Amino acid sequence: MSGEVIRCKAAVAREAGKPLVIEEVEVAPPQKMEVRLKILFTSLCHTDVYFWEAKGQNPLFPRILGHEAGGIVESVGEGVTELKPGDKVLPVFTGECGECRHCKSEESNMCDLLRINTDRGTMLNDGKSRFSKDGQPIYHFLGTSTFSEYTVVHSGCVAKINPDAPLDKVCVLSCGISTGMGATLNVAKPKKGMTVAVFGLGAVGLAAAEGARIAGASRIIGIDLNESRANEAKKFGVTEFVNPKDHDKPIQEVIAAMTDGGVDRSVECTGNVRAMISAFECVHDGWGVAVLVGVPSKDDEFKTLPINLLNERTLKGTFFGNYKPRTDIPGVVEKYMKKEIEVEKFITHQVGFSDINKAFDLMLKGESLRCIIRMDE
Ligand code: NAD
Ligand code: ZN
Ligand code: ZN
């Protein structure tokens, strides 16, 4: 099929908030520095839901969503030397060109060329889409569009992984689990014995809690509005659960009272700007560090008194837990292969591709952590 158009099934988001429609689409061959992937497993992350709802984000339809996935390289475009057909890969929503100042910096994963761009619906090489139906283009999402049997991505957004890795499990490392763990281990960096608060106990937040457990945190305080997360959270090292609905005071005050003035580190994984502010204000003065991970609505503003920063609190944010996708993710997969990290406990549901809308329902109801979507059904 190399060099030819592929016809395959894709789940197309045609309208904001309306069920995805499984349609036959055409997927053009990869162009310069691009690869075409056969997606075998994908899963749903809350970021897909925000752009499908398009309430707090710019609408762009018709679009093929999806960014957490695992697959096989089907064919490669001109200039691609590091990937070949048959390679087992994880596509990642933020890329690594390997050449820019960010890629050369140890501190950044914000590649100049391939960093996350939520509003772009086309490929960089020619500014056009590789997806179409009846000659009409369908937009890409996050450069990945994994809710399709075949997709085209920039080769810099692809991590080549151990050929023995089970894609139905490690696909969740292509966004949520790496993001949460990395946010704690690479950005918040708690020292052994520190207290850590995690806001939002979905898969991303529970992965952040897992990171805190790995780092040797003494207390991991999980905060969520969904009471049913309390039990689940225990499996991920959360030692105390706080539901803001049970308190009249701002939650940062509740946490300060529990921890003699504040936690040492906090990681926010909700996407709610009020929770982001609480996550910052609940860290201890003098040394506390807060890390924002949740994707806010496009017009949200973060408001706090500057004195909260002057009092020596640090506010940070991260995409993808500061991991560089090509350099670091193969190693994260190796950690799974050596049983140093567990991903199975994040996978609460599985559906066939034709039932992809069920994955959206489960996430919206707060019933799932990760729902794996099997592309062959
Ligand atoms: P999820 O829906 O599974 O989990 C979010 C959790 O937050 C839910 O349990 C929900 O009940 C809770 N929550 C919502 N509002 C809250 C509030 N005000 N206070 C306390 N808890 C609250 O979602 P997810 O897939 O785990 O993603 C979490 C967030 O991380 C989303 O905003 C997503 O867009 C973002 N995200 C960011 C990155 C990144 O690179 N920065 C990567 C992946 C996901
Ligand atoms: Zn994601
Ligand atoms: Zn770069």
CSV table of N, CA, C and O and ligand atoms in Angstrom, one decimal, residues 44-48 50-51 67-68 93-94 116 175-177 179-180 198-206 223-227 229 242-244 251 268-276 292-296 317-322 363-364 366 368-370, ligand 1:
chain,number,residue,atom,x,y,z
A,44,LEU,N,-9.1,6.8,25.4
A,44,LEU,CA,-9.6,8.1,25.5
A,44,LEU,C,-9.0,8.9,26.6
A,44,LEU,O,-9.0,8.3,27.8
A,45,CYS,N,-8.6,10.1,26.4
A,45,CYS,CA,-8.0,11.0,27.4
A,45,CYS,C,-9.0,12.1,27.5
A,45,CYS,O,-9.7,12.5,26.5
A,46,HIS,N,-9.0,12.8,28.6
A,46,HIS,CA,-10.0,13.9,28.8
A,46,HIS,C,-9.8,15.0,27.8
A,46,HIS,O,-10.7,15.7,27.4
A,47,THR,N,-8.6,15.2,27.3
A,47,THR,CA,-8.3,16.3,26.3
A,47,THR,C,-9.1,16.0,25.0
A,47,THR,O,-9.6,17.0,24.4
A,48,ASP,N,-9.3,14.8,24.6
A,48,ASP,CA,-10.1,14.5,23.4
A,48,ASP,C,-11.6,15.0,23.7
A,48,ASP,O,-12.2,15.6,22.8
A,50,TYR,N,-12.6,17.4,25.7
A,50,TYR,CA,-12.7,18.9,25.6
A,50,TYR,C,-12.9,19.4,24.2
A,50,TYR,O,-13.7,20.3,23.9
A,51,PHE,N,-12.1,18.8,23.3
A,51,PHE,CA,-12.1,19.3,21.9
A,51,PHE,C,-13.3,18.8,21.1
A,51,PHE,O,-13.7,19.3,20.1
A,67,HIS,N,-5.4,10.7,20.6
A,67,HIS,CA,-4.0,10.9,20.7
A,67,HIS,C,-3.3,9.9,21.6
A,67,HIS,O,-2.1,10.0,21.7
A,68,GLU,N,-4.0,9.0,22.3
A,68,GLU,CA,-3.4,8.0,23.1
A,68,GLU,C,-3.5,6.7,22.4
A,68,GLU,O,-4.6,6.2,22.3
A,93,PHE,N,1.4,13.3,21.2
A,93,PHE,CA,0.8,14.6,20.8
A,93,PHE,C,1.7,15.8,20.7
A,93,PHE,O,1.4,16.9,20.2
A,94,THR,N,2.9,15.6,21.3
A,94,THR,CA,3.9,16.7,21.3
A,94,THR,C,5.2,16.0,20.8
A,94,THR,O,5.5,14.9,21.2
A,116,ILE,N,2.9,20.6,21.1
A,116,ILE,CA,1.5,20.5,21.0
A,116,ILE,C,0.8,21.8,20.4
A,116,ILE,O,1.2,22.9,20.8
A,175,CYS,N,0.1,9.0,26.4
A,175,CYS,CA,-0.3,10.3,27.0
A,175,CYS,C,-0.5,10.2,28.5
A,175,CYS,O,0.5,10.6,29.2
A,176,GLY,N,-1.6,9.8,29.0
A,176,GLY,CA,-2.0,10.1,30.3
A,176,GLY,C,-1.1,9.6,31.4
A,176,GLY,O,-0.7,10.3,32.3
A,177,ILE,N,-0.6,8.3,31.3
A,177,ILE,CA,0.2,7.8,32.4
A,177,ILE,C,1.6,8.4,32.5
A,177,ILE,O,2.1,8.7,33.5
A,179,THR,N,2.3,11.3,31.3
A,179,THR,CA,2.1,12.7,31.7
A,179,THR,C,2.0,12.9,33.3
A,179,THR,O,2.7,13.7,33.9
A,180,GLY,N,1.2,12.0,33.9
A,180,GLY,CA,1.0,12.2,35.3
A,180,GLY,C,2.2,11.8,36.1
A,180,GLY,O,2.7,12.5,37.0
A,198,VAL,N,-2.6,15.7,45.2
A,198,VAL,CA,-2.9,15.5,43.8
A,198,VAL,C,-4.4,15.9,43.6
A,198,VAL,O,-5.3,15.3,44.3
A,199,PHE,N,-4.6,16.9,42.8
A,199,PHE,CA,-6.0,17.3,42.5
A,199,PHE,C,-6.5,16.6,41.2
A,199,PHE,O,-5.9,16.7,40.2
A,200,GLY,N,-7.6,15.9,41.3
A,200,GLY,CA,-8.1,15.2,40.2
A,200,GLY,C,-7.6,13.8,40.1
A,200,GLY,O,-6.4,13.6,39.9
A,201,LEU,N,-8.4,12.8,40.4
A,201,LEU,CA,-7.9,11.4,40.5
A,201,LEU,C,-8.5,10.6,39.3
A,201,LEU,O,-8.9,9.5,39.5
A,202,GLY,N,-8.4,11.1,38.1
A,202,GLY,CA,-8.5,10.3,36.9
A,202,GLY,C,-7.2,9.6,36.6
A,202,GLY,O,-6.3,9.6,37.5
A,203,ALA,N,-7.1,9.1,35.4
A,203,ALA,CA,-5.8,8.4,35.1
A,203,ALA,C,-4.6,9.2,35.3
A,203,ALA,O,-3.6,8.8,35.8
A,204,VAL,N,-4.7,10.5,34.8
A,204,VAL,CA,-3.5,11.4,34.9
A,204,VAL,C,-3.1,11.6,36.4
A,204,VAL,O,-2.0,11.5,36.8
A,205,GLY,N,-4.1,12.0,37.2
A,205,GLY,CA,-3.9,12.3,38.6
A,205,GLY,C,-3.4,11.0,39.3
A,205,GLY,O,-2.5,11.1,40.2
A,206,LEU,N,-4.0,9.9,39.0
A,206,LEU,CA,-3.5,8.7,39.7
A,206,LEU,C,-2.1,8.3,39.3
A,206,LEU,O,-1.4,7.7,40.1
A,223,ILE,N,-7.5,14.7,46.0
A,223,ILE,CA,-8.6,15.6,46.1
A,223,ILE,C,-9.5,15.4,44.8
A,223,ILE,O,-9.0,15.5,43.7
A,224,ASP,N,-10.7,15.0,45.0
A,224,ASP,CA,-11.6,14.8,43.9
A,224,ASP,C,-13.1,15.1,44.3
A,224,ASP,O,-13.4,14.8,45.4
A,225,LEU,N,-13.9,15.6,43.3
A,225,LEU,CA,-15.3,15.8,43.6
A,225,LEU,C,-16.1,14.5,43.5
A,225,LEU,O,-17.2,14.4,43.9
A,226,ASN,N,-15.5,13.5,42.8
A,226,ASN,CA,-16.2,12.2,42.6
A,226,ASN,C,-15.8,11.3,43.7
A,226,ASN,O,-14.7,10.8,43.8
A,227,GLU,N,-16.8,11.0,44.6
A,227,GLU,CA,-16.6,10.2,45.8
A,227,GLU,C,-16.1,8.8,45.4
A,227,GLU,O,-15.4,8.2,46.2
A,229,ARG,N,-14.0,7.9,43.5
A,229,ARG,CA,-12.5,7.8,43.3
A,229,ARG,C,-11.8,7.5,44.6
A,229,ARG,O,-10.6,7.1,44.5
A,242,VAL,N,-9.8,13.6,50.0
A,242,VAL,CA,-10.5,14.8,50.4
A,242,VAL,C,-11.5,15.2,49.3
A,242,VAL,O,-11.1,15.3,48.1
A,243,ASN,N,-12.8,15.3,49.6
A,243,ASN,CA,-13.8,15.7,48.7
A,243,ASN,C,-14.2,17.2,49.0
A,243,ASN,O,-14.7,17.4,50.1
A,244,PRO,N,-13.9,18.1,48.1
A,244,PRO,CA,-14.2,19.5,48.4
A,244,PRO,C,-15.6,19.8,48.7
A,244,PRO,O,-15.9,20.7,49.5
A,251,ILE,N,-10.6,24.7,49.7
A,251,ILE,CA,-9.9,23.4,49.9
A,251,ILE,C,-8.4,23.6,50.3
A,251,ILE,O,-7.8,22.8,51.0
A,268,GLU,N,-1.8,19.3,39.9
A,268,GLU,CA,-3.2,19.5,39.5
A,268,GLU,C,-3.5,18.8,38.2
A,268,GLU,O,-2.8,19.0,37.2
A,269,CYS,N,-4.5,17.9,38.2
A,269,CYS,CA,-4.8,17.1,37.0
A,269,CYS,C,-6.3,17.1,36.8
A,269,CYS,O,-7.0,16.1,36.6
A,270,THR,N,-6.9,18.3,36.9
A,270,THR,CA,-8.4,18.4,36.8
A,270,THR,C,-8.8,19.2,35.5
A,270,THR,O,-9.9,18.9,34.9
A,271,GLY,N,-8.0,20.2,35.1
A,271,GLY,CA,-8.5,21.1,34.0
A,271,GLY,C,-9.4,22.2,34.5
A,271,GLY,O,-9.8,23.0,33.7
A,272,ASN,N,-9.7,22.2,35.8
A,272,ASN,CA,-10.6,23.3,36.4
A,272,ASN,C,-9.7,24.4,37.0
A,272,ASN,O,-8.8,24.1,37.8
A,273,VAL,N,-9.9,25.6,36.5
A,273,VAL,CA,-9.0,26.7,36.9
A,273,VAL,C,-9.0,27.0,38.4
A,273,VAL,O,-8.0,27.3,39.0
A,274,ARG,N,-10.2,26.8,39.0
A,274,ARG,CA,-10.3,27.0,40.5
A,274,ARG,C,-9.5,25.9,41.2
A,274,ARG,O,-8.8,26.2,42.2
A,275,ALA,N,-9.5,24.7,40.7
A,275,ALA,CA,-8.6,23.7,41.3
A,275,ALA,C,-7.2,24.0,41.1
A,275,ALA,O,-6.3,23.7,42.0
A,276,MET,N,-6.8,24.6,40.0
A,276,MET,CA,-5.4,25.0,39.7
A,276,MET,C,-5.0,26.0,40.8
A,276,MET,O,-3.9,25.9,41.3
A,292,LEU,N,0.9,22.4,37.3
A,292,LEU,CA,-0.3,22.4,36.6
A,292,LEU,C,-0.2,21.4,35.4
A,292,LEU,O,0.7,21.5,34.6
A,293,VAL,N,-1.2,20.5,35.3
A,293,VAL,CA,-1.2,19.5,34.2
A,293,VAL,C,-2.5,19.6,33.4
A,293,VAL,O,-2.5,19.4,32.2
A,294,GLY,N,-3.6,19.9,34.1
A,294,GLY,CA,-4.9,19.9,33.5
A,294,GLY,C,-5.0,20.9,32.4
A,294,GLY,O,-4.3,22.0,32.5
A,295,VAL,N,-5.7,20.7,31.3
A,295,VAL,CA,-5.8,21.6,30.2
A,295,VAL,C,-7.0,22.5,30.5
A,295,VAL,O,-8.1,22.1,30.6
A,296,PRO,N,-6.7,23.8,30.7
A,296,PRO,CA,-7.8,24.8,31.0
A,296,PRO,C,-8.6,25.1,29.8
A,296,PRO,O,-8.2,24.9,28.6
A,317,GLY,N,4.2,24.4,35.2
A,317,GLY,CA,3.2,23.6,34.4
A,317,GLY,C,4.0,22.7,33.5
A,317,GLY,O,5.2,22.9,33.3
A,318,THR,N,3.3,21.7,33.0
A,318,THR,CA,4.0,20.8,32.1
A,318,THR,C,3.0,20.2,31.0
A,318,THR,O,1.9,19.9,31.3
A,319,PHE,N,3.6,19.9,29.9
A,319,PHE,CA,2.9,19.0,28.9
A,319,PHE,C,3.7,17.7,28.9
A,319,PHE,O,5.0,17.7,29.0
A,320,PHE,N,3.0,16.6,28.9
A,320,PHE,CA,3.6,15.3,28.8
A,320,PHE,C,4.6,15.0,29.8
A,320,PHE,O,5.6,14.3,29.6
A,321,GLY,N,4.4,15.6,31.0
A,321,GLY,CA,5.3,15.3,32.1
A,321,GLY,C,6.8,15.6,31.8
A,321,GLY,O,7.7,15.0,32.4
A,322,ASN,N,7.0,16.6,30.9
A,322,ASN,CA,8.4,16.9,30.5
A,322,ASN,C,9.2,15.8,29.8
A,322,ASN,O,10.4,16.0,29.6
A,363,MET,N,-16.3,8.1,30.5
A,363,MET,CA,-15.5,9.2,31.0
A,363,MET,C,-16.3,10.3,31.5
A,363,MET,O,-16.1,10.9,32.6
A,364,LEU,N,-17.4,10.7,30.8
A,364,LEU,CA,-18.2,11.8,31.2
A,364,LEU,C,-18.9,11.5,32.5
A,364,LEU,O,-19.2,12.3,33.4
A,366,GLY,N,-17.6,9.7,34.8
A,366,GLY,CA,-16.6,9.5,35.9
A,366,GLY,C,-16.5,8.0,36.3
A,366,GLY,O,-16.0,7.7,37.4
A,368,SER,N,-14.8,5.5,34.3
A,368,SER,CA,-13.6,4.9,33.8
A,368,SER,C,-12.4,5.7,34.1
A,368,SER,O,-12.4,6.9,34.4
A,369,LEU,N,-11.3,5.0,34.2
A,369,LEU,CA,-10.0,5.7,34.2
A,369,LEU,C,-9.5,5.7,32.7
A,369,LEU,O,-9.7,6.6,32.0
A,370,ARG,N,-9.1,4.5,32.2
A,370,ARG,CA,-8.8,4.4,30.8
A,370,ARG,C,-9.6,3.3,30.2
A,370,ARG,O,-9.7,2.2,30.8
B,1,NAD,P1,-10.4,12.5,34.0
B,1,NAD,O1,-11.7,13.1,33.7
B,1,NAD,O2,-10.3,11.0,34.0
B,1,NAD,O3,-10.0,12.9,35.5
B,1,NAD,C1,-10.2,14.2,36.0
B,1,NAD,C2,-10.6,14.1,37.4
B,1,NAD,O4,-10.7,15.4,38.0
B,1,NAD,C3,-12.0,13.5,37.6
B,1,NAD,O5,-12.0,12.4,38.6
B,1,NAD,C4,-12.9,14.6,38.2
B,1,NAD,O6,-13.9,14.2,39.0
B,1,NAD,C5,-11.8,15.5,38.9
B,1,NAD,N1,-12.2,16.9,39.0
B,1,NAD,C6,-12.7,17.7,38.1
B,1,NAD,N2,-12.9,19.0,38.6
B,1,NAD,C7,-12.4,18.9,39.8
B,1,NAD,C8,-12.3,19.9,40.9
B,1,NAD,N3,-12.7,21.2,40.7
B,1,NAD,N4,-11.7,19.5,42.0
B,1,NAD,C9,-11.3,18.2,42.2
B,1,NAD,N5,-11.4,17.3,41.3
B,1,NAD,C10,-11.9,17.6,40.1
B,1,NAD,O7,-9.3,13.1,33.1
B,1,NAD,P2,-7.8,12.7,32.7
B,1,NAD,O8,-7.8,12.0,31.4
B,1,NAD,O9,-7.2,12.0,33.9
B,1,NAD,O10,-7.2,14.1,32.5
B,1,NAD,C11,-7.0,15.0,33.6
B,1,NAD,C12,-6.6,16.4,33.0
B,1,NAD,O11,-5.3,16.4,32.5
B,1,NAD,C13,-7.5,16.9,31.9
B,1,NAD,O12,-7.6,18.3,32.1
B,1,NAD,C14,-6.7,16.6,30.7
B,1,NAD,O13,-7.0,17.5,29.6
B,1,NAD,C15,-5.3,16.9,31.2
B,1,NAD,N6,-4.1,16.4,30.5
B,1,NAD,C16,-3.1,17.1,30.4
B,1,NAD,C17,-1.9,16.7,29.8
B,1,NAD,C18,-0.7,17.5,29.7
B,1,NAD,O14,0.3,17.1,29.0
B,1,NAD,N7,-0.6,18.6,30.4
B,1,NAD,C19,-1.9,15.4,29.2
B,1,NAD,C20,-3.0,14.6,29.4
B,1,NAD,C21,-4.2,15.1,30.0
